[in-house]
mmCIF file of C-alpha atoms in Angstrom:
data_model
loop_
_atom_site.group_PDB
_atom_site.id
_atom_site.type_symbol
_atom_site.label_atom_id
_atom_site.label_comp_id
_atom_site.label_asym_id
_atom_site.label_seq_id
_atom_site.Cartn_x
_atom_site.Cartn_y
_atom_site.Cartn_z
ATOM 1 C CA MET M 1 135.744 43.204 135.951
ATOM 2 C CA GLY M 2 138.278 44.418 134.534
ATOM 3 C CA ALA M 3 140.798 43.635 137.564
ATOM 4 C CA ASN M 4 139.401 39.998 136.897
ATOM 5 C CA LYS M 5 140.102 40.046 133.467
ATOM 6 C CA GLY M 6 143.869 41.391 133.933
ATOM 7 C CA TYR M 7 144.774 38.417 136.562
ATOM 8 C CA LEU M 8 142.971 35.950 133.746
ATOM 9 C CA MET M 9 145.752 37.960 131.567
ATOM 10 C CA VAL M 10 148.742 37.561 133.646
ATOM 11 C CA LEU M 11 147.281 33.617 135.184
ATOM 12 C CA ALA M 12 147.738 32.822 130.995
ATOM 13 C CA ALA M 13 150.821 34.870 130.356
ATOM 14 C CA ALA M 14 152.440 32.689 134.336
ATOM 15 C CA LEU M 15 150.799 28.962 131.687
ATOM 16 C CA MET M 16 152.845 30.274 128.569
ATOM 17 C CA TRP M 17 155.980 31.063 131.185
ATOM 18 C CA GLY M 18 155.666 27.468 132.288
ATOM 19 C CA CYS M 19 156.526 26.146 128.666
ATOM 20 C CA ILE M 20 159.769 27.802 129.137
ATOM 21 C CA GLY M 21 161.640 24.724 129.728
ATOM 22 C CA ILE M 22 160.512 23.234 126.421
ATOM 23 C CA PHE M 23 162.782 25.568 124.550
ATOM 24 C CA VAL M 24 165.468 25.511 127.287
ATOM 25 C CA ASN M 25 166.007 21.767 126.789
ATOM 26 C CA GLU M 26 165.936 22.241 123.195
ATOM 27 C CA LEU M 27 168.606 24.828 123.578
ATOM 28 C CA SER M 28 170.729 23.393 126.156
ATOM 29 C CA ALA M 29 171.015 20.541 123.629
ATOM 30 C CA ALA M 30 172.227 22.885 120.664
ATOM 31 C CA GLY M 31 175.175 23.596 123.352
ATOM 32 C CA MET M 32 173.643 27.277 124.935
ATOM 33 C CA THR M 33 174.465 28.120 127.759
ATOM 34 C CA SER M 34 171.844 29.398 130.581
ATOM 35 C CA VAL M 35 172.894 32.331 130.470
ATOM 36 C CA SER M 36 173.304 32.788 126.451
ATOM 37 C CA ILE M 37 169.650 31.135 126.050
ATOM 38 C CA ALA M 38 168.148 34.135 128.892
ATOM 39 C CA ALA M 39 169.984 36.748 126.468
ATOM 40 C CA LEU M 40 168.636 35.591 123.128
ATOM 41 C CA ARG M 41 165.073 34.905 124.174
ATOM 42 C CA LEU M 42 164.923 38.789 125.054
ATOM 43 C CA LEU M 43 166.514 39.755 121.882
ATOM 44 C CA ALA M 44 164.211 37.196 119.834
ATOM 45 C CA GLY M 45 161.638 38.410 121.779
ATOM 46 C CA ALA M 46 162.255 42.435 120.750
ATOM 47 C CA VAL M 47 162.270 41.111 116.986
ATOM 48 C CA CYS M 48 159.079 39.184 117.588
ATOM 49 C CA MET M 49 157.223 42.695 119.077
ATOM 50 C CA VAL M 50 159.105 44.867 116.678
ATOM 51 C CA SER M 51 156.837 42.963 114.142
ATOM 52 C CA VAL M 52 153.785 42.788 116.190
ATOM 53 C CA LEU M 53 154.002 46.801 116.965
ATOM 54 C CA LEU M 54 154.411 47.573 113.327
ATOM 55 C CA VAL M 55 151.186 45.781 112.009
ATOM 56 C CA ARG M 56 149.682 47.521 114.690
ATOM 57 C CA GLY M 57 150.769 51.347 113.495
ATOM 58 C CA ALA M 58 150.156 50.453 110.050
ATOM 59 C CA ARG M 59 146.493 49.376 110.952
ATOM 60 C CA GLY M 60 145.997 51.837 113.448
ATOM 61 C CA PRO M 61 143.579 55.554 112.685
ATOM 62 C CA LYS M 62 146.888 57.260 110.579
ATOM 63 C CA GLY M 63 148.376 54.264 109.133
ATOM 64 C CA ASP M 64 152.005 55.273 109.881
ATOM 65 C CA PRO M 65 153.714 51.963 110.621
ATOM 66 C CA LEU M 66 155.767 53.900 113.444
ATOM 67 C CA ALA M 67 153.213 55.094 115.582
ATOM 68 C CA ALA M 68 152.943 52.631 117.973
ATOM 69 C CA PHE M 69 157.074 53.062 118.945
ATOM 70 C CA ARG M 70 156.710 57.051 119.881
ATOM 71 C CA ILE M 71 156.955 57.034 124.207
ATOM 72 C CA ASP M 72 157.776 59.919 126.721
ATOM 73 C CA GLY M 73 160.736 60.146 127.956
ATOM 74 C CA LYS M 74 159.659 59.664 131.634
ATOM 75 C CA SER M 75 158.399 55.953 130.171
ATOM 76 C CA LEU M 76 161.146 55.037 128.436
ATOM 77 C CA ALA M 77 162.416 55.692 132.315
ATOM 78 C CA CYS M 78 160.043 53.107 133.438
ATOM 79 C CA CYS M 79 161.215 50.983 129.873
ATOM 80 C CA VAL M 80 164.818 50.975 131.380
ATOM 81 C CA LEU M 81 164.394 50.122 134.853
ATOM 82 C CA VAL M 82 161.591 47.220 133.169
ATOM 83 C CA GLY M 83 164.654 45.292 131.111
ATOM 84 C CA VAL M 84 167.709 46.215 133.039
ATOM 85 C CA PHE M 85 166.725 45.288 136.312
ATOM 86 C CA GLY M 86 163.385 43.182 136.322
ATOM 87 C CA LEU M 87 164.465 41.382 133.547
ATOM 88 C CA ALA M 88 168.269 41.434 132.950
ATOM 89 C CA CYS M 89 169.834 41.334 136.245
ATOM 90 C CA ALA M 90 166.853 39.356 138.068
ATOM 91 C CA ASN M 91 168.052 36.199 135.821
ATOM 92 C CA CYS M 92 171.981 37.092 136.136
ATOM 93 C CA ALA M 93 171.206 37.091 139.856
ATOM 94 C CA TYR M 94 168.945 33.449 139.636
ATOM 95 C CA TYR M 95 171.519 31.679 137.369
ATOM 96 C CA GLU M 96 174.631 32.882 139.672
ATOM 97 C CA SER M 97 172.492 31.667 142.577
ATOM 98 C CA MET M 98 171.637 28.069 140.956
ATOM 99 C CA ARG M 99 175.955 28.367 140.186
ATOM 100 C CA CYS M 100 176.387 28.905 144.215
ATOM 101 C CA VAL M 101 173.654 26.698 146.125
ATOM 102 C CA GLY M 102 172.193 25.025 143.154
ATOM 103 C CA MET M 103 168.764 24.686 141.136
ATOM 104 C CA SER M 104 166.627 23.667 144.080
ATOM 105 C CA THR M 105 167.709 26.309 146.420
ATOM 106 C CA ALA M 106 167.789 29.051 143.851
ATOM 107 C CA SER M 107 164.210 28.412 142.656
ATOM 108 C CA VAL M 108 163.037 28.195 146.101
ATOM 109 C CA LEU M 109 164.439 31.615 147.193
ATOM 110 C CA LEU M 110 163.317 33.112 143.316
ATOM 111 C CA TYR M 111 159.679 32.271 144.986
ATOM 112 C CA THR M 112 160.111 34.770 148.036
ATOM 113 C CA SER M 113 159.092 37.436 145.436
ATOM 114 C CA PRO M 114 155.118 37.398 146.269
ATOM 115 C CA VAL M 115 156.550 38.390 150.188
ATOM 116 C CA PHE M 116 158.360 41.034 148.350
ATOM 117 C CA GLY M 117 155.459 42.084 146.102
ATOM 118 C CA CYS M 118 153.377 42.460 149.284
ATOM 119 C CA LEU M 119 155.754 44.709 150.707
ATOM 120 C CA LEU M 120 156.057 46.840 148.410
ATOM 121 C CA GLY M 121 152.763 47.178 147.284
ATOM 122 C CA ARG M 122 152.446 48.867 150.534
ATOM 123 C CA VAL M 123 155.106 50.946 150.385
ATOM 124 C CA LEU M 124 154.119 52.240 146.774
ATOM 125 C CA TYR M 125 150.982 52.309 146.583
ATOM 126 C CA ARG M 126 149.702 52.460 149.838
ATOM 127 C CA GLU M 127 148.034 48.830 149.111
ATOM 128 C CA ARG M 128 146.463 47.242 152.380
ATOM 129 C CA ILE M 129 147.809 44.021 152.854
ATOM 130 C CA VAL M 130 145.127 41.879 154.767
ATOM 131 C CA ALA M 131 144.562 39.173 156.461
ATOM 132 C CA ASN M 132 144.295 37.096 153.026
ATOM 133 C CA LYS M 133 147.084 38.435 151.585
ATOM 134 C CA VAL M 134 149.035 37.254 154.076
ATOM 135 C CA ALA M 135 147.704 33.281 154.433
ATOM 136 C CA ALA M 136 147.988 33.829 150.070
ATOM 137 C CA VAL M 137 151.974 34.965 150.429
ATOM 138 C CA MET M 138 151.986 31.721 152.985
ATOM 139 C CA PHE M 139 150.411 29.594 151.107
ATOM 140 C CA ASN M 140 152.409 30.505 147.851
ATOM 141 C CA VAL M 141 155.952 30.216 149.471
ATOM 142 C CA ALA M 142 154.998 26.573 150.827
ATOM 143 C CA GLY M 143 153.413 25.820 148.161
ATOM 144 C CA CYS M 144 156.603 26.363 145.700
ATOM 145 C CA VAL M 145 159.081 24.834 147.979
ATOM 146 C CA PHE M 146 157.104 21.712 148.148
ATOM 147 C CA VAL M 147 157.346 22.401 144.018
ATOM 148 C CA ALA M 148 161.096 22.576 144.158
ATOM 149 C CA THR M 149 162.022 20.240 146.502
ATOM 150 C CA GLU M 150 159.748 17.819 146.639
ATOM 151 C CA GLY M 151 159.710 17.292 150.338
ATOM 152 C CA ASP M 152 163.307 16.224 150.551
ATOM 153 C CA LEU M 153 164.699 19.754 152.078
ATOM 154 C CA SER M 154 168.455 17.822 152.089
ATOM 155 C CA ARG M 155 168.501 18.866 148.388
ATOM 156 C CA LEU M 156 168.912 22.746 149.167
ATOM 157 C CA GLY M 157 172.667 23.825 149.761
ATOM 158 C CA PHE M 158 173.863 26.679 152.045
ATOM 159 C CA ASN M 159 175.914 29.751 150.605
ATOM 160 C CA ALA M 160 175.763 32.922 151.907
ATOM 161 C CA TYR M 161 176.558 34.752 148.805
ATOM 162 C CA GLY M 162 174.072 32.425 147.511
ATOM 163 C CA ILE M 163 171.342 32.619 149.246
ATOM 164 C CA ALA M 164 171.552 36.342 149.301
ATOM 165 C CA VAL M 165 171.446 36.372 145.510
ATOM 166 C CA GLY M 166 168.794 34.414 145.066
ATOM 167 C CA VAL M 167 166.750 37.029 147.911
ATOM 168 C CA VAL M 168 167.897 39.227 145.143
ATOM 169 C CA ALA M 169 166.728 37.324 142.382
ATOM 170 C CA GLY M 170 163.246 37.523 144.411
ATOM 171 C CA LEU M 171 163.044 40.673 145.295
ATOM 172 C CA LEU M 172 163.548 42.085 141.204
ATOM 173 C CA GLY M 173 161.117 39.490 140.368
ATOM 174 C CA ALA M 174 158.747 41.880 142.342
ATOM 175 C CA LEU M 175 160.154 44.657 141.615
ATOM 176 C CA LEU M 176 159.484 43.432 137.503
ATOM 177 C CA ALA M 177 155.638 43.891 138.436
ATOM 178 C CA VAL M 178 155.821 47.139 140.084
ATOM 179 C CA PHE M 179 158.238 48.422 137.211
ATOM 180 C CA SER M 180 155.813 47.241 134.523
ATOM 181 C CA LYS M 181 152.868 48.840 136.757
ATOM 182 C CA MET M 182 154.424 52.195 136.721
ATOM 183 C CA ALA M 183 155.456 51.590 132.566
ATOM 184 C CA THR M 184 152.002 50.794 131.546
ATOM 185 C CA GLU M 185 150.316 53.624 133.624
ATOM 186 C CA ARG M 186 152.068 56.328 131.421
ATOM 187 C CA ALA M 187 152.710 53.975 128.099
ATOM 188 C CA ASP M 188 151.203 50.921 125.860
ATOM 189 C CA SER M 189 151.237 47.803 127.476
ATOM 190 C CA LEU M 190 153.060 46.673 123.465
ATOM 191 C CA ALA M 191 155.814 49.118 123.572
ATOM 192 C CA VAL M 192 156.683 48.773 127.283
ATOM 193 C CA ALA M 193 157.238 44.663 126.653
ATOM 194 C CA LEU M 194 159.592 45.958 123.317
ATOM 195 C CA TYR M 195 161.580 48.560 125.606
ATOM 196 C CA GLY M 196 162.029 46.265 127.802
ATOM 197 C CA PHE M 197 163.033 43.575 126.153
ATOM 198 C CA ILE M 198 165.516 45.451 123.632
ATOM 199 C CA PHE M 199 167.287 47.313 127.469
ATOM 200 C CA GLY M 200 166.771 43.640 129.252
ATOM 201 C CA GLY M 201 168.705 42.225 125.827
ATOM 202 C CA VAL M 202 171.014 44.513 125.574
ATOM 203 C CA ALA M 203 172.062 44.352 129.417
ATOM 204 C CA MET M 204 172.379 40.831 129.607
ATOM 205 C CA GLY M 205 174.667 40.315 126.554
ATOM 206 C CA VAL M 206 176.678 42.902 128.454
ATOM 207 C CA LEU M 207 176.535 41.165 132.272
ATOM 208 C CA ALA M 208 177.139 38.011 130.274
ATOM 209 C CA TYR M 209 178.861 38.702 127.024
ATOM 210 C CA PRO M 210 177.011 35.215 125.467
ATOM 211 C CA TRP M 211 177.963 35.907 121.566
ATOM 212 C CA GLY M 212 180.688 33.371 121.294
ATOM 213 C CA ASP M 213 178.636 30.655 122.962
ATOM 214 C CA ILE M 214 175.692 31.685 120.845
ATOM 215 C CA ALA M 215 177.517 32.129 117.431
ATOM 216 C CA ALA M 216 179.483 28.270 118.072
ATOM 217 C CA SER M 217 175.230 26.535 118.672
ATOM 218 C CA ALA M 218 174.087 28.530 115.490
ATOM 219 C CA SER M 219 172.546 26.005 113.505
ATOM 220 C CA PRO M 220 169.113 26.200 111.295
ATOM 221 C CA HIS M 221 166.867 24.077 114.739
ATOM 222 C CA ALA M 222 168.279 26.192 116.974
ATOM 223 C CA LEU M 223 167.233 29.458 115.375
ATOM 224 C CA LEU M 224 163.977 28.047 115.002
ATOM 225 C CA VAL M 225 163.018 26.697 118.189
ATOM 226 C CA LEU M 226 164.890 30.130 118.909
ATOM 227 C CA ALA M 227 161.612 31.723 116.799
ATOM 228 C CA GLY M 228 158.958 30.042 118.729
ATOM 229 C CA PHE M 229 161.128 31.244 121.892
ATOM 230 C CA GLY M 230 160.463 34.325 121.921
ATOM 231 C CA LEU M 231 157.165 34.512 120.034
ATOM 232 C CA ILE M 232 155.351 31.893 122.754
ATOM 233 C CA PRO M 233 157.001 32.324 126.296
ATOM 234 C CA THR M 234 158.540 36.117 125.771
ATOM 235 C CA ALA M 235 156.098 37.969 123.148
ATOM 236 C CA LEU M 236 152.801 36.256 123.454
ATOM 237 C CA ALA M 237 153.705 36.052 127.192
ATOM 238 C CA TYR M 238 154.499 39.762 128.089
ATOM 239 C CA ILE M 239 152.197 40.684 125.772
ATOM 240 C CA LEU M 240 149.137 39.446 127.891
ATOM 241 C CA TYR M 241 151.341 39.936 131.523
ATOM 242 C CA MET M 242 151.777 44.047 130.443
ATOM 243 C CA GLY M 243 148.127 44.151 128.743
ATOM 244 C CA GLY M 244 146.753 42.653 132.217
ATOM 245 C CA LEU M 245 148.906 45.341 134.985
ATOM 246 C CA ALA M 246 147.581 48.080 132.440
ATOM 247 C CA LEU M 247 144.028 47.261 134.232
ATOM 248 C CA GLY M 248 145.056 48.451 136.848
ATOM 249 C CA LEU M 249 146.065 45.298 139.256
ATOM 250 C CA GLU M 250 147.413 45.384 142.663
ATOM 251 C CA ALA M 251 151.395 44.930 142.484
ATOM 252 C CA SER M 252 151.192 42.898 145.709
ATOM 253 C CA LYS M 253 149.061 40.464 144.192
ATOM 254 C CA VAL M 254 150.111 40.089 140.780
ATOM 255 C CA PRO M 255 153.432 37.705 142.284
ATOM 256 C CA VAL M 256 151.137 34.810 143.481
ATOM 257 C CA VAL M 257 148.937 34.972 139.956
ATOM 258 C CA ALA M 258 152.127 34.812 137.785
ATOM 259 C CA SER M 259 153.428 32.127 140.273
ATOM 260 C CA PHE M 260 151.060 29.832 138.259
ATOM 261 C CA GLU M 261 153.817 29.819 136.304
ATOM 262 C CA THR M 262 155.630 26.817 139.047
ATOM 263 C CA VAL M 263 151.692 24.168 138.495
ATOM 264 C CA ALA M 264 152.327 25.044 134.700
ATOM 265 C CA THR M 265 155.912 23.893 134.592
ATOM 266 C CA VAL M 266 155.711 20.848 136.803
ATOM 267 C CA LEU M 267 152.414 19.851 134.578
ATOM 268 C CA VAL M 268 154.521 20.696 131.183
ATOM 269 C CA GLY M 269 157.026 17.939 132.151
ATOM 270 C CA ILE M 270 154.306 15.348 133.524
ATOM 271 C CA CYS M 271 152.723 15.115 130.325
ATOM 272 C CA VAL M 272 155.832 16.277 127.710
ATOM 273 C CA TYR M 273 158.568 14.331 129.470
ATOM 274 C CA ALA M 274 156.777 11.497 131.744
ATOM 275 C CA GLU M 275 158.160 12.852 134.811
ATOM 276 C CA PRO M 276 156.470 11.598 138.032
ATOM 277 C CA MET M 277 154.124 13.789 140.058
ATOM 278 C CA GLY M 278 154.409 12.322 143.532
ATOM 279 C CA PRO M 279 152.444 13.512 146.613
ATOM 280 C CA ILE M 280 154.062 16.330 147.449
ATOM 281 C CA LYS M 281 154.442 17.909 144.468
ATOM 282 C CA ALA M 282 150.603 17.403 144.628
ATOM 283 C CA VAL M 283 150.130 18.985 147.691
ATOM 284 C CA GLY M 284 152.421 21.941 146.415
ATOM 285 C CA ILE M 285 150.075 22.765 143.332
ATOM 286 C CA CYS M 286 147.789 22.339 145.227
ATOM 287 C CA LEU M 287 148.300 25.439 147.838
ATOM 288 C CA VAL M 288 149.832 27.037 144.881
ATOM 289 C CA LEU M 289 146.188 27.466 143.579
ATOM 290 C CA LEU M 290 144.880 27.549 147.152
ATOM 291 C CA SER M 291 146.900 30.926 147.313
ATOM 292 C CA ILE M 292 145.662 31.782 144.438
ATOM 293 C CA ALA M 293 141.961 31.619 145.158
ATOM 294 C CA VAL M 294 142.839 32.915 148.477
ATOM 295 C CA MET M 295 144.717 36.086 146.990
ATOM 296 C CA ASN M 296 141.547 37.140 144.978
ATOM 297 C CA VAL M 297 139.096 36.841 147.058
ATOM 298 C CA ASP M 298 137.180 40.005 148.258
ATOM 299 C CA VAL M 299 137.473 39.794 151.983
ATOM 300 C CA ARG M 300 134.682 42.801 152.338
ATOM 301 C CA ALA M 301 132.074 41.347 150.359
ATOM 302 C CA LEU M 302 133.176 37.329 151.500
ATOM 303 C CA ARG M 303 131.461 39.117 155.529
ATOM 304 C CA SER M 304 128.859 40.903 154.108
ATOM 305 C CA SER M 305 127.538 37.767 152.231
ATOM 306 C CA VAL M 306 124.287 35.577 153.428
ATOM 307 C CA VAL M 307 126.323 32.346 154.080
ATOM 308 C CA VAL M 308 129.139 33.939 156.338
ATOM 309 C CA ARG M 309 126.564 35.858 159.000
ATOM 310 C CA ARG M 310 124.585 32.197 159.056
ATOM 311 C CA LEU M 311 127.878 30.631 160.103
ATOM 312 C CA SER M 312 128.510 33.095 162.219
ATOM 313 C CA GLU M 313 125.509 33.004 163.553
ATOM 314 C CA ALA M 314 125.972 29.438 163.876
ATOM 315 C CA MET M 315 129.356 29.906 165.489
ATOM 316 C CA SER M 316 128.160 31.925 168.188
ATOM 317 C CA PHE M 317 125.368 29.488 168.990
ATOM 318 C CA ASN M 318 124.333 30.068 172.472
ATOM 319 C CA ALA M 319 122.356 26.985 173.815
ATOM 320 C CA SER M 320 121.950 28.341 177.513
ATOM 321 C CA ALA M 321 120.556 31.345 176.312
ATOM 322 C CA TRP M 322 118.303 29.774 173.685
ATOM 323 C CA ARG M 323 116.695 27.802 176.067
ATOM 324 C CA ALA M 324 116.335 30.200 178.885
ATOM 325 C CA GLU M 325 114.374 32.854 175.529
ATOM 326 C CA LYS M 326 112.413 29.927 174.617
ATOM 327 C CA ALA M 327 111.350 29.225 178.564
ATOM 328 C CA CYS M 328 110.355 32.948 178.950
ATOM 329 C CA ALA M 329 108.297 32.926 175.608
ATOM 330 C CA TYR M 330 106.798 29.576 177.050
ATOM 331 C CA SER M 331 105.897 31.672 179.943
ATOM 332 C CA ARG M 332 104.594 34.998 178.895
ATOM 333 C CA LEU M 333 102.205 32.253 176.141
ATOM 334 C CA LEU M 334 100.945 30.975 179.228
ATOM 335 C CA ASP M 335 100.009 34.086 181.004
ATOM 336 C CA ASP M 336 98.247 34.873 177.988
ATOM 337 C CA ALA M 337 94.429 35.992 178.208
ATOM 338 C CA ASP M 338 93.366 34.842 174.653
ATOM 339 C CA TRP M 339 95.697 31.796 174.591
ATOM 340 C CA GLN M 340 94.280 30.808 178.106
ATOM 341 C CA ALA M 341 90.675 31.369 176.946
ATOM 342 C CA TRP M 342 91.605 28.889 173.814
ATOM 343 C CA LEU M 343 92.451 26.352 175.878
ATOM 344 C CA ALA M 344 89.553 26.424 178.193
ATOM 345 C CA PRO M 345 87.773 23.291 177.794
ATOM 346 C CA ARG M 346 83.856 24.160 176.048
#
């Protein structure tokens, strides 16, 4: 039950991430670059998380506003991994790939994270790679490719460096789940989110140096949009994401469930910006949803279910053997004395 709740929390977080495009469009219109927006998102999320932790600490049993901020050294090291690699480096690699090979190709490469998630879960946590996981990953990658390209593979660009960086972005996206799982096993999920944002925001500031661009684009409207950006698809989304991971989810399953962000992004585009759906995109969405359902099927319970047993019996039905068995039973019945006596005329 706890795991199911955790996956639902990750799904809700992915739904919030799907709204990122609304805020990005507003901030881009204000003159900010994508790298600056990514850095600001993490820093704004950190500000929102500070407020949440202060309130939580003040309402705690000790009444200490700073109680929720305390974290041990090993947990803080995990938060560094979450922020620097899972957030900052992943964003920078994605934007660099986008610059080299275009948005469609970079998006497709980013969606390799479920593949890496499966492999990392096996290596680090000894999670079993079963048939439904393999099928789910295949459905997921295919669905994301259909959504990103709408079936037009000519949109994909080729550049060795850009593809390599895009694959690294997919790997770092899977590592975000792994590092977050490691951190939430030792520390409070809200504190993990806060320190992840802080380390990630600082790393983005160093790697991308967006400060001049941010200063030139600052305005009351931009600040208001930024506040919503830091709250909804950042702070609240990661509260749900980290809280779900803290319930003991499998690291190999999380990237597949989190890919619901793709579906949410498409739905936002259709509902808010009147973007066309198209049959290929619809198939992609169905494949992503199917991958999430398949990934969370309990194969052992399914095999032992009555329905599967009946289907197995039906598929293994041998008509010749059935007729031979019935003929043998009929022959024994005719030889039975009681049965012959009952048939005899009275």
